[in-house]
Coordinates of C-alpha atoms in Angstrom, one line a residue:
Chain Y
X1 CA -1.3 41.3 -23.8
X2 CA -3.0 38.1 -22.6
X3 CA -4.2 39.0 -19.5
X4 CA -8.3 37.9 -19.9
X5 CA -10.2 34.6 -19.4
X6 CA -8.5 31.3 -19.6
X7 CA -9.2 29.3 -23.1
X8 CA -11.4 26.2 -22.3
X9 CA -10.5 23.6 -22.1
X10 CA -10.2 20.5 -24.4
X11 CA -12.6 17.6 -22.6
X12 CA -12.4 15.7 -25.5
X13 CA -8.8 16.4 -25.9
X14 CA -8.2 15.6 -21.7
X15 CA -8.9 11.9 -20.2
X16 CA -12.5 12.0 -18.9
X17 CA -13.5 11.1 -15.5
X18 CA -15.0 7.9 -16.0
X19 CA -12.8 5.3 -17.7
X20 CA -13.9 1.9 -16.4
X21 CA -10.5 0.1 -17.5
X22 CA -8.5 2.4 -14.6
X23 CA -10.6 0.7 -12.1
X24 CA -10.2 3.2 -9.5
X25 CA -11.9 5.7 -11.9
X26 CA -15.5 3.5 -11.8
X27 CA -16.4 4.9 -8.1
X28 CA -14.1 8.4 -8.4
X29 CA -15.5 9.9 -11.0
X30 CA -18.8 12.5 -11.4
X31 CA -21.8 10.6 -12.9
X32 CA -22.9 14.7 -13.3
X33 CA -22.3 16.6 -16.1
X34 CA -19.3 19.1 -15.0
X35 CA -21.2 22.6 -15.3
X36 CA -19.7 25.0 -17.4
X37 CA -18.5 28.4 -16.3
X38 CA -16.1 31.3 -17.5
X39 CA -13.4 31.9 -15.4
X40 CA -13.4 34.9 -13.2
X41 CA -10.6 36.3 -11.2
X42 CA -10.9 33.6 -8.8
X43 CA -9.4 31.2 -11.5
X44 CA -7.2 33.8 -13.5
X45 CA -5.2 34.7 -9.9
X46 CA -2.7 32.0 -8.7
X47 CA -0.1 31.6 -6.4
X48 CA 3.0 32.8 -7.1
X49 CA 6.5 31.1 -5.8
X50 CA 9.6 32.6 -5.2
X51 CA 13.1 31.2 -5.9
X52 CA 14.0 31.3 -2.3
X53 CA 11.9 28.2 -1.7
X54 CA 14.5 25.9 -3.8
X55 CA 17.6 24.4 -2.0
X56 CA 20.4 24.2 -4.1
X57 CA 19.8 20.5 -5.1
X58 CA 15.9 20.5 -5.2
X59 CA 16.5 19.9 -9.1
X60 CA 18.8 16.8 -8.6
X61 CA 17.3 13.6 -7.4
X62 CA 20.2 11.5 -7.9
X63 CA 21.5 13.8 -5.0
X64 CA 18.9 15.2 -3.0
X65 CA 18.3 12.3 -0.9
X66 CA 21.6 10.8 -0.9
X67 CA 24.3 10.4 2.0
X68 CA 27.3 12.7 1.4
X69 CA 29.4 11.1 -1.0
X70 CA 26.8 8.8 -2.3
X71 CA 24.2 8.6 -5.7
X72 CA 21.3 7.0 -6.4
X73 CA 21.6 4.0 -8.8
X74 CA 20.3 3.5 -12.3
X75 CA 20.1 5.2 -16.0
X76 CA 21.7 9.0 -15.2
X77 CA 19.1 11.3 -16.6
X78 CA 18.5 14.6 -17.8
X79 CA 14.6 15.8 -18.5
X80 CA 14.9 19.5 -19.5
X81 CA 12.4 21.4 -21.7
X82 CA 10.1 24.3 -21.3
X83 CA 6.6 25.2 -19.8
X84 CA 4.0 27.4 -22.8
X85 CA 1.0 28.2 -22.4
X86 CA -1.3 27.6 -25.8
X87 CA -0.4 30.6 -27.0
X88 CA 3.2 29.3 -27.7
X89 CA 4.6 31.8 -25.3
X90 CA 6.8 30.5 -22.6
X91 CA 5.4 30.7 -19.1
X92 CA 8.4 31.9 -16.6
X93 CA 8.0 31.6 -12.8
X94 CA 6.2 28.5 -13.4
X95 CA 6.9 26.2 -10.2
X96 CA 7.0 22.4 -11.4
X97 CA 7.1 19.6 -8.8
X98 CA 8.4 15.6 -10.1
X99 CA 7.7 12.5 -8.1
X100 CA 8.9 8.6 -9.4
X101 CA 10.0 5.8 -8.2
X102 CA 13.7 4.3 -8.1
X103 CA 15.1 2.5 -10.9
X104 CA 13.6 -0.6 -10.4
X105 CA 10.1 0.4 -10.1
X106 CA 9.5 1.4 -6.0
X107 CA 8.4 4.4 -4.7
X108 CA 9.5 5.0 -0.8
X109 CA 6.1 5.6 0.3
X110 CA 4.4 3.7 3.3
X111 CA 1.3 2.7 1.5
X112 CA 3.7 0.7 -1.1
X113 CA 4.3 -3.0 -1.1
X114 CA 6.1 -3.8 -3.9
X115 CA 8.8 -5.8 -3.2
X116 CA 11.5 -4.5 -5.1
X117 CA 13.4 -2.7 -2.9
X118 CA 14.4 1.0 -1.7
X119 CA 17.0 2.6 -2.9
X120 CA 18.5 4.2 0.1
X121 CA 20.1 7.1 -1.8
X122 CA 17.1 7.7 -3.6
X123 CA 14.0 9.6 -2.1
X124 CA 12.1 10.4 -5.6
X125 CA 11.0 13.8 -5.0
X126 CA 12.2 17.3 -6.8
X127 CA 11.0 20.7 -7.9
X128 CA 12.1 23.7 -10.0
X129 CA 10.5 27.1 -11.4
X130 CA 10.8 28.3 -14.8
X131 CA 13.5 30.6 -16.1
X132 CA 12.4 33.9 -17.8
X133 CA 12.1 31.7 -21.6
X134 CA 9.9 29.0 -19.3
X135 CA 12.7 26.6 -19.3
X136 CA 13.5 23.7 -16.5
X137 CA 15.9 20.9 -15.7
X138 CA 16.0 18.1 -13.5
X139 CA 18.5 15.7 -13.0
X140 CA 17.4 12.3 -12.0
X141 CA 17.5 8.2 -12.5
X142 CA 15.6 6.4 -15.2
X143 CA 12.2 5.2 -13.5
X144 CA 11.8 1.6 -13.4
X145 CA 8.2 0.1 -14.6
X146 CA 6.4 -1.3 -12.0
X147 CA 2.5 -4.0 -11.2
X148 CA 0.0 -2.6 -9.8
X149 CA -3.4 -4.0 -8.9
X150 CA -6.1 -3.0 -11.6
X151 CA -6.1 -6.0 -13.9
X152 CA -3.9 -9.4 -13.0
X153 CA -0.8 -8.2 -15.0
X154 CA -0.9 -4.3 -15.2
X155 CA 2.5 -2.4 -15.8
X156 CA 2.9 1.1 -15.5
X157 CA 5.1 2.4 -18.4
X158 CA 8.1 3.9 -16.7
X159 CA 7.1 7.8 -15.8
X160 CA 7.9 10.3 -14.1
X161 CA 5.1 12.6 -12.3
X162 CA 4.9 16.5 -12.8
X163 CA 2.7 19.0 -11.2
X164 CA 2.7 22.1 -12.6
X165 CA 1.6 25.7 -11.4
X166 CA 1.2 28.5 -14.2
X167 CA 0.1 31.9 -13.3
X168 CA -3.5 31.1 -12.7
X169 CA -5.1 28.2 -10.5
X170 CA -7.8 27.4 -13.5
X171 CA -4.5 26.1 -15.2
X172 CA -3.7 24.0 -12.3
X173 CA -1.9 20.8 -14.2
X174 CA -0.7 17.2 -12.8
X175 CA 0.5 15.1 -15.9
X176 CA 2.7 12.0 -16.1
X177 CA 5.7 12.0 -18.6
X178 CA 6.8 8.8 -20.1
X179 CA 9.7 7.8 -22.4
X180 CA 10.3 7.1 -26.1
X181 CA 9.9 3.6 -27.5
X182 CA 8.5 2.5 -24.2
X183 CA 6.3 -0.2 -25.1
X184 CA 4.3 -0.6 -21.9
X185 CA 3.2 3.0 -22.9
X186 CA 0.5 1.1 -25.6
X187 CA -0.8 -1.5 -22.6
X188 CA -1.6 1.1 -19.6
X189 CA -4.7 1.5 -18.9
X190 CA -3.8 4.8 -17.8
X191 CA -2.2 5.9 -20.5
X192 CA -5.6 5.0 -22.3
X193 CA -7.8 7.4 -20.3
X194 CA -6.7 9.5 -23.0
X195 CA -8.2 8.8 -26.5
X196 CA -6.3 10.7 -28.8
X197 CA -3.3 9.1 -29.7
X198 CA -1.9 13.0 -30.6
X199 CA -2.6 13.7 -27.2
X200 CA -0.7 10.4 -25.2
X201 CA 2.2 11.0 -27.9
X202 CA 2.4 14.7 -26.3
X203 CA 3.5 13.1 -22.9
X204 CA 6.0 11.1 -24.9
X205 CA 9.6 12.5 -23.7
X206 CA 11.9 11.9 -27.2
X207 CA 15.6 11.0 -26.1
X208 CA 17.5 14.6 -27.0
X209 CA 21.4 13.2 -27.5
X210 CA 21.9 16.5 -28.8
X211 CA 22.0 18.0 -24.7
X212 CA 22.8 14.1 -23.3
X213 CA 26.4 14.8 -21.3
X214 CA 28.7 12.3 -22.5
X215 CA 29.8 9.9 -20.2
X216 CA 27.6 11.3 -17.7
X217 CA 23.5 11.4 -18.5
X218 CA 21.3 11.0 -21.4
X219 CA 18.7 13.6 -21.6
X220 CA 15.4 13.3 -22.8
X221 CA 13.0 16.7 -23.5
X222 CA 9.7 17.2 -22.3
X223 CA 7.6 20.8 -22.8
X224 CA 4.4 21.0 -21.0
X225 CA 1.9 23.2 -22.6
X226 CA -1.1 25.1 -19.8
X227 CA -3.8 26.8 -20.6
X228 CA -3.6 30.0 -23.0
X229 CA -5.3 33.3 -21.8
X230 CA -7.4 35.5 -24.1
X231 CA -6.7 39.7 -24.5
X232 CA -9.1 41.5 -22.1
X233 CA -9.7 44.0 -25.0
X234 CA -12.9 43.2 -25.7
X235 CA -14.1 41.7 -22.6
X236 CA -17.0 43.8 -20.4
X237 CA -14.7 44.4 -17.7
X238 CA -15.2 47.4 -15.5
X239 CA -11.9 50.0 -15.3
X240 CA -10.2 48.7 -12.4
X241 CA -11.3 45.4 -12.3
Chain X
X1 CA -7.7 28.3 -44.9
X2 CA -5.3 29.0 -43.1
X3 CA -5.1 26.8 -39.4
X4 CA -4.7 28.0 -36.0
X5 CA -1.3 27.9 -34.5
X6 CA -2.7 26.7 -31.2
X7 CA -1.0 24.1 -29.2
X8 CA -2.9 21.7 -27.2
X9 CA -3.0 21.7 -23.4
X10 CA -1.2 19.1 -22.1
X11 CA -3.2 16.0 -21.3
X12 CA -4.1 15.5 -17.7
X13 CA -2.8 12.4 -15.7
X14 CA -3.9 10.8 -12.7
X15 CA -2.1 12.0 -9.4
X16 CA -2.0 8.5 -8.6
X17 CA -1.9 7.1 -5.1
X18 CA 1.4 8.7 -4.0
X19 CA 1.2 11.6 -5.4
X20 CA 2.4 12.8 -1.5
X21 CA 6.0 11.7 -2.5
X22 CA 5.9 15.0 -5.0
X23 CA 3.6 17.7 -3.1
X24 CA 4.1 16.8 0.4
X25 CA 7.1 14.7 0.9
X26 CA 7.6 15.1 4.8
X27 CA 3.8 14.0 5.2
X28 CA 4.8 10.9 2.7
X29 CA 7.4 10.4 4.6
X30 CA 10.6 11.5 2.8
X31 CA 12.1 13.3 5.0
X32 CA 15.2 16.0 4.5
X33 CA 15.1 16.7 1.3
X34 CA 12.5 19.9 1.8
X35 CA 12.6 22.1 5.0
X36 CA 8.2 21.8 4.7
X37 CA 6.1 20.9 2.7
X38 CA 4.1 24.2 0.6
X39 CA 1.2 25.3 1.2
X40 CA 1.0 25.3 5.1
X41 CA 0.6 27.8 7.2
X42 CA -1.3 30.2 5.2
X43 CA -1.7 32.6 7.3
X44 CA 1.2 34.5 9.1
X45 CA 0.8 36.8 12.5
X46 CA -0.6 39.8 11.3
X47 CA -2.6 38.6 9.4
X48 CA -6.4 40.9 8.8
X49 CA -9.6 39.3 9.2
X50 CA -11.5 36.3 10.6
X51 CA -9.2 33.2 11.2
X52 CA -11.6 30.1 10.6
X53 CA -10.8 26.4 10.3
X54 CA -11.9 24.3 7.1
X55 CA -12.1 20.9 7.2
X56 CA -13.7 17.6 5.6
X57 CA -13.7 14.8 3.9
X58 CA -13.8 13.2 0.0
X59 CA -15.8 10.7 -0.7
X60 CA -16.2 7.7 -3.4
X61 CA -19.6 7.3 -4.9
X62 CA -19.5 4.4 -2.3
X63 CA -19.6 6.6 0.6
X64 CA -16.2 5.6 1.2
X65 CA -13.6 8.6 2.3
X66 CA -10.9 8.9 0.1
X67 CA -7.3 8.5 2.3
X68 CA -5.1 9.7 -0.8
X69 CA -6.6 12.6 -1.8
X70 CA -4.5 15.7 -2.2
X71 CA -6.5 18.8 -1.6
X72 CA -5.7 22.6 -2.7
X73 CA -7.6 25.8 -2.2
X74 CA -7.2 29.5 -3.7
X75 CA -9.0 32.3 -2.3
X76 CA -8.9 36.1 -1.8
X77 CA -7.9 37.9 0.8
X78 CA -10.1 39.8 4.0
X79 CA -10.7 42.6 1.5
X80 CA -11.5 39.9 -1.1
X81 CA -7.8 40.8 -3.3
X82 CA -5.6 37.7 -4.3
X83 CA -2.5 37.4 -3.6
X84 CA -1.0 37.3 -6.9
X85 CA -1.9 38.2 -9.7
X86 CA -4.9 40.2 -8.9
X87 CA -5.0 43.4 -11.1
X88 CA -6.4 45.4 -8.7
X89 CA -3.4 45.5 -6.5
X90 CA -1.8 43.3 -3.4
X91 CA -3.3 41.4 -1.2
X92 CA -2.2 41.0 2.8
X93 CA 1.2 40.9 2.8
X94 CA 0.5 38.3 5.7
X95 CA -2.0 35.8 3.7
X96 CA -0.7 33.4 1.0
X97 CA -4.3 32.9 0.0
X98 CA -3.2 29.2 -1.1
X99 CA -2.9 25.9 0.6
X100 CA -2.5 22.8 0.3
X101 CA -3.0 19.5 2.5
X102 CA -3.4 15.5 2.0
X103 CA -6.1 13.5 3.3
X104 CA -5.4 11.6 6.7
X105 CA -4.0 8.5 5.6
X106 CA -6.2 6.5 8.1
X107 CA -9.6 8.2 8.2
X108 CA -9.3 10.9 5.0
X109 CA -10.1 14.2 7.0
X110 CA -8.2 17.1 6.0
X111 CA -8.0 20.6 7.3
X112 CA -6.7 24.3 6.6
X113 CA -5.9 26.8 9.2
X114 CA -7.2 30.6 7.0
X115 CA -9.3 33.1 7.0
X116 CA -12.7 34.2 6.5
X117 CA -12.1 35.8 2.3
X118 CA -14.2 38.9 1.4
X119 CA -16.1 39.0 -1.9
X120 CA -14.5 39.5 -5.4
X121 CA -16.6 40.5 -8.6
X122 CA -17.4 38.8 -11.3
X123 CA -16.3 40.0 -14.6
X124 CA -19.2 41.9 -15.7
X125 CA -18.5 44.0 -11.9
X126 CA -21.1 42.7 -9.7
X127 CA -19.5 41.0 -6.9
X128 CA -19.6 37.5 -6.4
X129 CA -20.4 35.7 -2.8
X130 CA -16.9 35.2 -0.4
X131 CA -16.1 31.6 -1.6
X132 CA -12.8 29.0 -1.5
X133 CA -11.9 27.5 -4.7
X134 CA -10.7 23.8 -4.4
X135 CA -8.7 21.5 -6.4
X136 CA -8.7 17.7 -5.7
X137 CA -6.8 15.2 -7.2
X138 CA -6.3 11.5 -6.1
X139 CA -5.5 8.5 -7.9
X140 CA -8.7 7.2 -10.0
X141 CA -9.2 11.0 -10.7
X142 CA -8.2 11.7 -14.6
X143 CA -8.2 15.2 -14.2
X144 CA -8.1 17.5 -11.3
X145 CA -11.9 18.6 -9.8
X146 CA -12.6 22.1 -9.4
X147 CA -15.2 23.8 -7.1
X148 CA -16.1 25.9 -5.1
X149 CA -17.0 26.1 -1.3
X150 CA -19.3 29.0 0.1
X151 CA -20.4 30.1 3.5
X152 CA -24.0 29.1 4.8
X153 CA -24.9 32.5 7.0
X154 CA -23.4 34.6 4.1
X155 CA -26.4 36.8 3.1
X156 CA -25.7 37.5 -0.9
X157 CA -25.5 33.5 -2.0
X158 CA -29.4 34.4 -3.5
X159 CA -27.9 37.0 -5.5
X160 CA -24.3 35.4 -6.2
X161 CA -23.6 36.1 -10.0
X162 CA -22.0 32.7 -10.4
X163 CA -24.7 30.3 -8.4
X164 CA -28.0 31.8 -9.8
X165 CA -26.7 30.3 -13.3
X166 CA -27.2 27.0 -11.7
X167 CA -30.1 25.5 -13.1
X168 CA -30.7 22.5 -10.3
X169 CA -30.8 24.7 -7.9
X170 CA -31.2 21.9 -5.7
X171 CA -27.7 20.8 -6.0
X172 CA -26.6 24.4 -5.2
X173 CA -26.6 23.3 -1.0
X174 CA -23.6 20.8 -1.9
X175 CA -21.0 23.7 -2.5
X176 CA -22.2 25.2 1.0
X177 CA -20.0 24.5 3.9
X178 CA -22.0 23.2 7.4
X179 CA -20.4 25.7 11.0
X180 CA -19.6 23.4 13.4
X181 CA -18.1 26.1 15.6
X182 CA -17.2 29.8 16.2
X183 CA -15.0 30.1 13.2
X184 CA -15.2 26.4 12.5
X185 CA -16.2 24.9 8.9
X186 CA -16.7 21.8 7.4
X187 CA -17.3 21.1 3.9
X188 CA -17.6 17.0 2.4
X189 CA -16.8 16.7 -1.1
X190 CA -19.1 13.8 -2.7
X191 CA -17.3 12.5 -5.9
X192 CA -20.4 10.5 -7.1
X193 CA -24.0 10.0 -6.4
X194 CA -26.8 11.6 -4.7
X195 CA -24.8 13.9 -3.0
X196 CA -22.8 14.6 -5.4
X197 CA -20.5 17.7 -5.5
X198 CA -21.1 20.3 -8.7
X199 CA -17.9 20.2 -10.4
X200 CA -16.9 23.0 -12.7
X201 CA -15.8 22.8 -15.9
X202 CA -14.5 26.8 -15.6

C-alpha cells in the first residue's frame, strides 16, 4: 500500500526555472532557492473527477468542435497510452486535459497572431480520465509547428499540451508531448529547459502502427509517469491521521 | 548491485501562453465544446463555514502582472478535511475544496469565490495553521510553483509546524494574505525579487 509521502522530486531531472534561452523564463523565474518541505496531507489529498463531467466527444477533437457533418483537417491521429506513477503502477481516475493548435500551426486563441489561419472545425481543446489499468485515448489532428517570438527564427516542434491530475495536488503535472523524428524537437529552446536528453526523449511520442486504424488514423503512444508515493508503514503518523 | 526499478517523473513543460485553450476554454474563448470550465464555483449552497473572497495578482520580477497566468488552489474543508482523498473521512459534501481560475487578460487579477478552511495536521499530529495551497503556471514558468497562502489574524502562524522551519523568517510575511474586507482576501504572488514569493519544493 502506497498511501505515504510523495517521492521528491527530480530538480535535476525537471527543467529549472531559470533558463535564459526561453526568454520569458529570465523575469518568471525565482532567483530564491525553492525551500524544501515533505509533503503533508495538504499535498497527498487532490481532487478527484468523476466521469459525469466528460461529454461523449470530449476525447475527439477532430469532432468536438466541428459543425454536424463536418471534421477538422490534417494528419488523423491517435495518442493513446497510460498514466503511472513511479512506482510502475497505473494511476486510474487520472483526469488528463490536451490543448494544440490546428494542423498548420494556430491556436484559436485571442491573444494569437499568427497568420496562418483557423480551422473552423477545429477548436483544439479535449480531456479524458484514466481507465482502471490508467489508460487514455484521444483522437485528434497532427499539430502543425509554428514561430514564435523568443529568438528571430524560433519553431516550436509540433506538440501537443497535457495537464495531468493524479490522486494528489503535489503531483500536479503540465507537460508537452512531441513526436518521433521531429527535428525541430533538437532547436527548441523549450525543449532545452530540460538537460537530460533521457528526460526530453521521455516526451518523445514513438509512432505505434501496431494500434494506427488503417485507412483511418495513425496512432502514436505516449505514457506520462507522476509522482510515486512511499508506504506509510514506517512513517510517525498518529492512528487516524 | 542490483538497480532500482524506478521510472522517472515525467519532465515538466511550460504551460505556455495559451494554456486557457486546455483548462478554461470558454474563458479562451472556445466556446461549446465544454458546458464550463472546472474549477468554478467551489462552493455549492449548503455549504459550512465562512464564505471569503481570494484574490490577487502574479507578478514578473519586473513588477509587471502576469495576464496569462493560470492559477489553482487546494484546501480543506471548514472542519479542515479534504475533499478527496483525506484518510480521515469526507469532507462537505457541498465544498469541492479545488479551483481554478486565469488571470484577467487585461490587468492579471484573478479571484476565487470559497471558504474560510480549518486547520489540518502535520504528519507528526500537531496541527498546522488554516492555509490555501496554490499552483501557478504560466508561460516562462518551467515547472509549476507551489505555495502556500495563510491568514494574517489567524493566531497559531507562531506556532505553525510548517513556517517555524523557515529559517528567513523575514520572508515568512510573503505567504500571508492582506484583509481588505469582511471576508475579503488578497494575496500578490511576487515571482522574482525583493518581494519574492517562498516557493516550495514539497
Amino acid at each position: 500500500m502506497s498511501d505515504g509521502a510523495l517521492f521528491h522530486r527530480d530538480r535535476n531531472w525537471q527543467p529549472k526555472g531559470l533558463t535564459p534561452d526561453y526568454k520569458t523564463s529570465v523575469v518568471r523565474s525565482p532567483q530564491r532557492a525553492l525551500l524544501s518541505m515533505n509533503t503533508t496531507l495538504s499535498e497527498e489529498t487532490g481532487p478527484v473527477f468523476g466521469h459525469d463531467i466528460l461529454g461523449p466527444l470530449d476525447n475527439d477533437l477532430i469532432l468536438n468542435f466541428a459543425q454536424p457533418g463536418e471534421m477538422a483537417i490534417g494528419q488523423r491521429t491517435i495518442v493513446h497510452g497510460r498514466v503511472l506513477d513511479e512506482n510502475g503502477r497505473g494511476v486510474p481516475g487520472a483526469l488528463l486535459e490536451f490543448w494544440q493548435a490546428n494542423a498548420g500551426g494556430r491556436y484559436r486563441h485571442k491573444k494569437e497572431g499568427y497568420l496562418a489561419p483557423l480551422d473552423p472545425n477545429f477548436g483544439g481543446c479535449g480531456r479524458t480520465i484514466t481507465d482502471d489499468q490508467g489508460g487514455y485515448r484521444l483522437r485528434t489532428v497532427k499539430p502543425g509547428a509554428y514561430p514564435w517570438p523568443n529568438g528571430v527564427n524560433d519553431w516550436r516542434p509540433a506538440h501537443i499540451h497535457f495537464s495531468v491530475f493524479g490522486p494528489s495536488f503535489g503531483q500536479r503535472l503540465i507537460t508537452q508531448m512531441y513526436f518521433e523524428g521531429d527535428p525541430l524537437i533538437w532547436t527548441c529552446p523549450i525543449v532545452a529547459t530540460i538537460t537530460d536528453t533521457a528526460a526530453v526523449e521521455q516526451l518523445i511520442a514513438p509512432l505505434d502502427m501496431n494500434n494506427t486504424v488503417p485507412m483511418d488514423a495513425r496512432a502514436y503512444k505516449f505514457d506520462i509517469v507522476l509522482r510515486g508515493r512511499r508506504s506509510t508503514l514506517f512513517e510517525n503518523r498518529m492512528e487516524g491521521n | 548491485m542490483q538497480k532500482l526499478d524506478h521510472l522517472k517523473e515525467s519532465p515538466s513543460q511550460t504551460a505556455g501562453p495559451y494554456v486557457h485553450i486546455g483548462c478554461v476554454p470558454n474563458f479562451a474563448g472556445v466556446s461549446g465544446v465544454y458546458d464550463s470550465d472546472l474549477g468554478s464555483p467551489m462552493v455549492q449552497d449548503g455549504v459550512k463555514g465562512e464564505r471569503i473572497s481570494v484574490s490577487g495578482t502574479v507578478f514578473d520580477g519586473t513588477g509587471t502582472p502576469l495576464r496569462d497566468a493560470l492559477i489553482e488552489i487546494w484546501q480543506a474543508d471548514a472542519n479542515g478535511i479534504y475533499a478527496a482523498g483525506d484518510p480521515r473521512g469526507a469532507g462537505d459534501p457541498n465544498f469541492t475544496g479545488w479551483g481554478r481560475t486565469a488571470g484577467d487578460s487585461a490587468t492579471g487579477l484573478w479571484s476565487f469565490e470559497t471558504i474560510r478552511p480549518g486547520a489540518v495536521p502535520f504528519p507528526d499530529g500537531r496541527m498546522m495553521s488554516a492555509h490555501i495551497s496554490f499552483w501557478i503556471v504560466a508561460r516562462g514558468i518551467n515547472i509549476g510553483l507551489q505555495t502556500r497562502m495563510y491568514f494574517p489574524d489567524d493566531p497559531t502562524l507562531e506556532s505553525d509546524p510548517w513556517l517555524t522551519r523557515i529559517e528567513h523568517q523575514n520572508r515568512v510575511q510573503t505567504l500571508i494574505a492582506k484583509q481588505t474586507g469582511p471576508h475579503r482576501f488578497q494575496f500578490d504572488i511576487h515571482l522574482q525579487g525583493a518581494n519574492e514569493t517562498i516557493f516550495f519544493d514539497v
